[in-house]
XYZ file of C-alpha atoms in Angstrom:
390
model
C 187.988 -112.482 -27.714
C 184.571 -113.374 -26.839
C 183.006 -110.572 -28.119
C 184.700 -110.477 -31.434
C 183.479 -113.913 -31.898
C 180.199 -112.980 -31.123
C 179.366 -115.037 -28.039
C 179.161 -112.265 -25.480
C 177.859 -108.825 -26.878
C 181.021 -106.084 -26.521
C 178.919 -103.518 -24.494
C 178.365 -105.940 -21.627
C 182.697 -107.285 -21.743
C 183.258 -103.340 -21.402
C 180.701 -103.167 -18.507
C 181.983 -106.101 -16.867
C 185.733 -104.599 -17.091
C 184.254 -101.390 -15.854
C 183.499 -102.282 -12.755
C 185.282 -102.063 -10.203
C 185.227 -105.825 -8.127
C 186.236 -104.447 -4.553
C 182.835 -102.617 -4.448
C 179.466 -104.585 -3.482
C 177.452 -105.026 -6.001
C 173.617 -105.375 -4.809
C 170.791 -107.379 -6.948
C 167.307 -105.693 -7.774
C 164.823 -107.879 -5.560
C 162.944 -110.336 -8.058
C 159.284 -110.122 -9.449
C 157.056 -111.811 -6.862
C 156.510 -115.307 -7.451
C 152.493 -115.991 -8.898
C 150.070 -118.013 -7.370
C 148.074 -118.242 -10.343
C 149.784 -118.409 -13.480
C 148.316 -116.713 -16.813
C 147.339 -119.728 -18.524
C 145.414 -120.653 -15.346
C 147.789 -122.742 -13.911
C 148.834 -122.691 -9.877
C 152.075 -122.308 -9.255
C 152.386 -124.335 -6.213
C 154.989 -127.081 -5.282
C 153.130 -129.669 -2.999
C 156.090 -131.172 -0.809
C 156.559 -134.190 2.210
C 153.553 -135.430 1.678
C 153.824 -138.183 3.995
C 150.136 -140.355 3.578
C 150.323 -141.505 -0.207
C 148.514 -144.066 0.158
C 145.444 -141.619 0.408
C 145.921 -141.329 -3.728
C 146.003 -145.045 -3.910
C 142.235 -145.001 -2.315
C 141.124 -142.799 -5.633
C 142.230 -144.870 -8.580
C 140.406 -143.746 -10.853
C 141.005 -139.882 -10.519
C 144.715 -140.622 -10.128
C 144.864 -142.610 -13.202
C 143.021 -139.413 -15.052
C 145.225 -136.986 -13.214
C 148.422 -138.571 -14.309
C 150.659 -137.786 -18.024
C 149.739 -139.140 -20.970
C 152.689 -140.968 -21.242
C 152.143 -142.911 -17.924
C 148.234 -143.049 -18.864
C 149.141 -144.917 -21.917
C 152.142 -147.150 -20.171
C 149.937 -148.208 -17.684
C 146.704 -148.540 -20.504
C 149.270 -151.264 -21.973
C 150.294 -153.205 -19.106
C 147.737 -153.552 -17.504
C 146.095 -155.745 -20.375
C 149.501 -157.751 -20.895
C 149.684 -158.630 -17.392
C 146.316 -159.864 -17.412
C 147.065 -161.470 -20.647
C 150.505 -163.170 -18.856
C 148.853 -164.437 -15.606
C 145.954 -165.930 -17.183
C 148.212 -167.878 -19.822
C 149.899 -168.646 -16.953
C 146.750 -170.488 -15.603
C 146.064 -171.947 -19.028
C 149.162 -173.840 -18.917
C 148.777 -174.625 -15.313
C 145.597 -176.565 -16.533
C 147.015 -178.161 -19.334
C 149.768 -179.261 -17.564
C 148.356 -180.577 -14.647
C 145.505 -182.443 -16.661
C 147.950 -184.354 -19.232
C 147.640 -182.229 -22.019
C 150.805 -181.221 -23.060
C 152.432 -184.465 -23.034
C 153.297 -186.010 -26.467
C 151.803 -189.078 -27.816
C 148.372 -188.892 -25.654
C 146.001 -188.160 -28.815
C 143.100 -190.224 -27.110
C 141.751 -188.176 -23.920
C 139.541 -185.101 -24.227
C 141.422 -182.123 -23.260
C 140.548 -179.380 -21.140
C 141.454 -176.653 -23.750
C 142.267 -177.997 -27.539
C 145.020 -177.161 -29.332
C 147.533 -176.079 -26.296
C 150.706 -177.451 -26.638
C 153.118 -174.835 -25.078
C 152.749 -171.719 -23.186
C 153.019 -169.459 -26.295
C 149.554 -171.776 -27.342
C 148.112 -170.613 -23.653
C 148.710 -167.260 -24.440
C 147.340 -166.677 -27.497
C 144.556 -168.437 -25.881
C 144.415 -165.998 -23.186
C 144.271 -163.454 -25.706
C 141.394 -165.162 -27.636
C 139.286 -165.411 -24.317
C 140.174 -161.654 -22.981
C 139.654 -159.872 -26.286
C 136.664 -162.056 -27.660
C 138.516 -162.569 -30.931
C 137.839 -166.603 -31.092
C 139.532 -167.766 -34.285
C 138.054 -171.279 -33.498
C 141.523 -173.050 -33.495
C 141.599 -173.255 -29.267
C 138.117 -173.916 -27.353
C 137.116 -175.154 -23.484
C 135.459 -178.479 -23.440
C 133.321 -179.473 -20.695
C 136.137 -182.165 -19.286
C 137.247 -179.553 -16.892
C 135.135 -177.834 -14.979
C 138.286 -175.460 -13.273
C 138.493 -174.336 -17.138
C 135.355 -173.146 -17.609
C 135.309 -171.692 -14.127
C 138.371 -170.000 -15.106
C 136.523 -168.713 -18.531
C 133.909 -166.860 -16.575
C 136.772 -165.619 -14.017
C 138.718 -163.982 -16.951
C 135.962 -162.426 -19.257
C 134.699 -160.731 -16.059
C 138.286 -158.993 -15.633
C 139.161 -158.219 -18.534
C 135.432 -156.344 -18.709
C 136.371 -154.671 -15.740
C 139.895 -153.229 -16.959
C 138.040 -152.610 -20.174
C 135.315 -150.120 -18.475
C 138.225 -148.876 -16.221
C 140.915 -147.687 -18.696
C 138.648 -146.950 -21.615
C 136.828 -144.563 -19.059
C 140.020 -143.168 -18.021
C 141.150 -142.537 -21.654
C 137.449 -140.703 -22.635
C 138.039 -138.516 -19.374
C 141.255 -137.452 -20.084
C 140.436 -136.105 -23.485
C 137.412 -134.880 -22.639
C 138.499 -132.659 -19.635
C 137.253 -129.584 -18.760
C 141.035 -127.441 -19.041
C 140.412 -128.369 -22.926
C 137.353 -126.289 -23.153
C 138.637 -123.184 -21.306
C 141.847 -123.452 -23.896
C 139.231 -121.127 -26.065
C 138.315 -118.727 -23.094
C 140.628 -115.481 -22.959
C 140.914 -112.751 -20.652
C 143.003 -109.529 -21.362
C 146.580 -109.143 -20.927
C 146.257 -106.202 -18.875
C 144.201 -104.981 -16.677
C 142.576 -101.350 -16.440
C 141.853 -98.570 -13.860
C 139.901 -95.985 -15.063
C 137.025 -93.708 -14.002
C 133.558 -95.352 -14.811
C 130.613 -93.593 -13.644
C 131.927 -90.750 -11.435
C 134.157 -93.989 -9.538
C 137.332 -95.346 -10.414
C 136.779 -99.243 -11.642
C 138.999 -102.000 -11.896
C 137.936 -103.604 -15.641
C 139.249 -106.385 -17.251
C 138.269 -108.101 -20.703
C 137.278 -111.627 -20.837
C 136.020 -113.729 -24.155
C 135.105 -116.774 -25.439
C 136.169 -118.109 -29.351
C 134.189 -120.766 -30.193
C 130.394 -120.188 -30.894
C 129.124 -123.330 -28.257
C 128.306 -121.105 -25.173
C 129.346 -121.511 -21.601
C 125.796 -121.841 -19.844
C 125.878 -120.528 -16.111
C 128.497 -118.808 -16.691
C 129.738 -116.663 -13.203
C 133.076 -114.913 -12.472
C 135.008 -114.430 -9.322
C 138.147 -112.441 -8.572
C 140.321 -112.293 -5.238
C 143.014 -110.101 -4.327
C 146.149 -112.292 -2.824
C 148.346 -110.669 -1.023
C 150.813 -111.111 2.177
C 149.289 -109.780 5.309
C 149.846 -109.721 9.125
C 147.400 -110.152 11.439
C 147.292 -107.633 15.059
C 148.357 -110.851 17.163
C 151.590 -111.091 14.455
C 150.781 -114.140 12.747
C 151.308 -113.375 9.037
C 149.721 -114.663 5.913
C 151.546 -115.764 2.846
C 148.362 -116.075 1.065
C 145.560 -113.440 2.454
C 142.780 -114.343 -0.367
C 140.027 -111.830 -0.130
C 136.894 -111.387 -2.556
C 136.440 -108.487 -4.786
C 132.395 -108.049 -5.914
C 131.623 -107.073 -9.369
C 129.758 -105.008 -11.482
C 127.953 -106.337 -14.587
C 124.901 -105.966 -16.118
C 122.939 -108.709 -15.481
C 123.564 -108.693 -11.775
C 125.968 -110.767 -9.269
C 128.740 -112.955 -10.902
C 126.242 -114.622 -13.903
C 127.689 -113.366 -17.325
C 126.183 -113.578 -20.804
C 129.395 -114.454 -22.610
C 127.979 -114.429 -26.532
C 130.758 -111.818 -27.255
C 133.362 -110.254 -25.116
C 132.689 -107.953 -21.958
C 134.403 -105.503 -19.912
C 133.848 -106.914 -16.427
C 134.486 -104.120 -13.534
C 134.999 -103.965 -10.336
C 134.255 -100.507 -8.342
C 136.953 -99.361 -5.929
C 134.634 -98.269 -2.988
C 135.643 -97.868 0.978
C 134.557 -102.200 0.880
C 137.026 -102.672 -1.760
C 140.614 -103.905 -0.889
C 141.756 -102.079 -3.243
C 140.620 -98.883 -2.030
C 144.099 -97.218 -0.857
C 146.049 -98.402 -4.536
C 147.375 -95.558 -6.025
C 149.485 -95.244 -9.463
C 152.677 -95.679 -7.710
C 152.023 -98.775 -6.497
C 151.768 -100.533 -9.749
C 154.800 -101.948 -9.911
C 157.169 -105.227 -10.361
C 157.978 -104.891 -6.303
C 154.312 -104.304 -4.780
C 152.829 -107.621 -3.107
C 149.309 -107.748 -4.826
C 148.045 -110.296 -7.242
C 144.248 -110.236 -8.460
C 143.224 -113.973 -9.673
C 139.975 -113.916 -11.870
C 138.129 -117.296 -12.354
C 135.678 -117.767 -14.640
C 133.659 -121.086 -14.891
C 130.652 -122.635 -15.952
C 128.972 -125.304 -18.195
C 130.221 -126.284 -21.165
C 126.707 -126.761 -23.923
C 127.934 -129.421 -25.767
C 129.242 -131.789 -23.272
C 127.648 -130.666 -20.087
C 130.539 -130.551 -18.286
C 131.973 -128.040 -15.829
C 134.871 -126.164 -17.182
C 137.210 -123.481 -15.389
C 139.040 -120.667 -16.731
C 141.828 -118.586 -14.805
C 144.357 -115.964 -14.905
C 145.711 -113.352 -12.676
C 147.014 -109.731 -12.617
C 150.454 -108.613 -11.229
C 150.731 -104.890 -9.850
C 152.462 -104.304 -12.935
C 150.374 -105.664 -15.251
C 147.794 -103.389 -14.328
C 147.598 -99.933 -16.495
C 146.357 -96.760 -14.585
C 144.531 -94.436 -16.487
C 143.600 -96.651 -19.580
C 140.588 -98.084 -21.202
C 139.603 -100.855 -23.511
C 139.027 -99.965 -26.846
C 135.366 -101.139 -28.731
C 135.991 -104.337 -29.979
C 131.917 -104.900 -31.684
C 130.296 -103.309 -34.070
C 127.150 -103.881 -36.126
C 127.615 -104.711 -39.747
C 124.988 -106.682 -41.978
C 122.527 -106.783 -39.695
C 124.357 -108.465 -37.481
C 127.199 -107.969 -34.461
C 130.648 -108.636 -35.362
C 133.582 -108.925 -33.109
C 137.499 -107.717 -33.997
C 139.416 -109.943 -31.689
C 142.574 -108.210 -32.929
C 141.991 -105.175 -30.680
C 140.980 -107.738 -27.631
C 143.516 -106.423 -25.345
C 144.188 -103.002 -26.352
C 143.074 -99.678 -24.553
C 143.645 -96.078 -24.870
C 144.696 -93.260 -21.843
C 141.713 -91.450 -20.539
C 141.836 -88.721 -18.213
C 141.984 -90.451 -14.933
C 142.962 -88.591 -11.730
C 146.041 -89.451 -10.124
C 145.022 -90.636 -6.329
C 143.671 -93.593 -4.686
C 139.970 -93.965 -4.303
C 140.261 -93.338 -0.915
C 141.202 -89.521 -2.143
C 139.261 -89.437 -4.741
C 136.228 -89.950 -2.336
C 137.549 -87.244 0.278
C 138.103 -84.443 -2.074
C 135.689 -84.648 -5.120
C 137.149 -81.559 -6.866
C 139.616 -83.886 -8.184
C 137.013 -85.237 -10.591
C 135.326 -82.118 -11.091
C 138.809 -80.516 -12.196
C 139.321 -83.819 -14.247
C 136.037 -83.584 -15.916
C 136.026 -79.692 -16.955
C 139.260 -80.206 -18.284
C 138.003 -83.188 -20.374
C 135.924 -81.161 -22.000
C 137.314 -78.074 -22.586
C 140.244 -80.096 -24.461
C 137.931 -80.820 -27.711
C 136.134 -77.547 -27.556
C 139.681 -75.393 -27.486
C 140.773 -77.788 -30.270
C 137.633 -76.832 -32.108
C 138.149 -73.043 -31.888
C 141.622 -73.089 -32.942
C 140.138 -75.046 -35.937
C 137.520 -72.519 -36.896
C 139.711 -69.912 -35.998
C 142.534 -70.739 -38.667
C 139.828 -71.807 -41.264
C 139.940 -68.366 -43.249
C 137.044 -67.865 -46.340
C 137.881 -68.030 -49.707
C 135.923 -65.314 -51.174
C 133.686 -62.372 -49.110
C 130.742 -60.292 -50.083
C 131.099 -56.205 -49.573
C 128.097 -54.356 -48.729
C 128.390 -52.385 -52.296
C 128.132 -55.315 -54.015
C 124.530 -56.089 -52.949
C 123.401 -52.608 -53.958
């Protein structure tokens, strides 16, 4: 009934009724949890956390670390609380000075014009917010009042600087600018340079450059150390190769950042096999650096999954030169092509060279038997005899 109704597809009911429900059925283990999501974020829970009072001691960053929603709740009450305690005071003062009684026209108040505590606080408001609409004033009869004046234009300039600062740093943080900086769905292994490389694209959209800009990548991984004590999270560096030397990158347009597999690299004993859902490996990339219009430090990450990362493929060209100047087709950003890449770990591929050797003479000897076959079917369309030239 389900199925002909269209909740439950019928292939699956007939599966289900297939089975039969005295034998075990056993689930496929689940793709290992990231530590580093793609959009940068970290995927970890922060639990019993027992001195939070140690937040309280950082008010600021808390207030900038916190939602929008309780960013702007807390923008708003903290100016009508302020607003509430000094009417409160207001009317305290009138009160206690005579000045809301009835009938008592003759003596100088302290504030003019208060008559009721909706009076004090629209005076409150007046004083806080420097509107002065020139109905309500302090006269010098009271000296508490004008004491109280100065006491309440210096708080409400401090919660000014305070939440206006917190609102400017919230949308100007740094996760905004690295919204525009991509890296490449997949990751590569191919053979660069005689040695097989781990490559990666990264890019940046807007035309504002990152200045400083430096990359860093770490393998994460589970590990367990001789004396038996394992590690969840085994972070270990992985040194690049680039151009301009170390981590610094030019980012004007999109580059292939590498990584060689050598006997320092952890990465030295993957083989093609192990790219899969089940293998414990994660490669986080972080890229960071100065943002040129603001001057502030910015961050971009991602991370690689074994199976996320394509054996045997390269990154297609992406710039080319047209009217005099470079242009860049971000529509082919994260696609490659198969190259002939030999089927081993690095480790192998370092022991027995032949493997490349074999590799690279069949590499070439694909285009040229292409070629022959070509010129070999190509028959002429007219021929010359001998007798013709006599």
């Amino acid at each position: 009934m389900l199925s002909r109704k269209g909740i439950i597809p019928e292939e699956y009911v007939l599966t289900r009724l297939a089975e039969d429900p005295t034998e075990p059925r056993y689930r496929a283990r689940e793709r290992r949890a990231r530590f580093v999501s793609k959009n940068g974020n970290c995927n970890v829970a922060h639990k019993n956390i027992r001195e939070q009072g140690r937040f309280l001691q950082d008010v600021f960053t808390t207030l900038v670390d916190l939602k929008w929603p309780h960013t702007l709740l807390i923008f708003t009450m903290s100016f009508l609380c302020s607003w509430l305690l000094f009417a409160m005071v207001w009317w305290l003062i009138a009160f206690a000075h005579g000045d809301l009684a009835p009938g008592e026209g003759t003596a100088v108040p302290c504030v003019t014009s208060i008559h009721s505590f909706s009076s004090a606080f629209l005076f409150s408001i007046e004083v806080q917010v420097t509107i002065g609409f020139g109905g309500r004033m302090v006269t010098e009869e009271c000296p508490l009042a004008v004491l109280v004046l100065i006491v309440q234009n210096i708080v409400g300039l401090m919660i000014n600087a305070i939440m206006l600062g917190c609102i400017f740093m919230k949308t100007a943080q740094a996760h905004r600018r690295a919204e525009t900086l991509i890296f490449s769905k997949h990751a590569v292994i191919a053979v660069r340079h005689g040695r097989l490389c781990f490559m990666l694209r990264v890019g940046d959209l807007r035309k504002s450059m990152i200045i400083s800009a430096t990359i860093h990548m770490q393998v994460v991984r589970k590990t367990t150390s001789p004396e038996g004590e394992v590690v969840p999270l085994h972070q270990v560096d992985i040194p690049m190769e680039n151009g301009v030397g170390g981590n610094s990158i030019f980012l004007v347009a999109p580059l292939i950042i590498y990584h060689v597999i050598d006997a320092n690299s952890p990465l030295y004993d993957l083989a093609p096999s192990d790219l899969h859902h089940h293998q414990d490996l994660e490669i986080i990339v972080i890229l960071e650096g100065v943002v040129e219009t603001t001057g502030i430090t910015t961050q971009a990450r991602t991370s690689y999954l074994a199976d996320e990362i394509l054996w045997g493929q390269r990154f297609v060209p992406i710039v080319a030169e047209e009217d005099g100047r470079y242009s860049v087709d971000y529509s082919k950003f994260g696609n490659t092509i198969k190259v002939p890449t030999p089927l081993c770990t690095a480790r192998q591929l370092d022991e027995d060279r032949s493997l490349l050797d074999a590799l690279t003479l069949a590499s070439a000897r694909g285009p040229l038997r292409k070629r022959s076959v070509a010129v070999a079917k190509a028959k002429p369309k007219f021929s010359i005899s001998p007798d013709s030239l006599s």
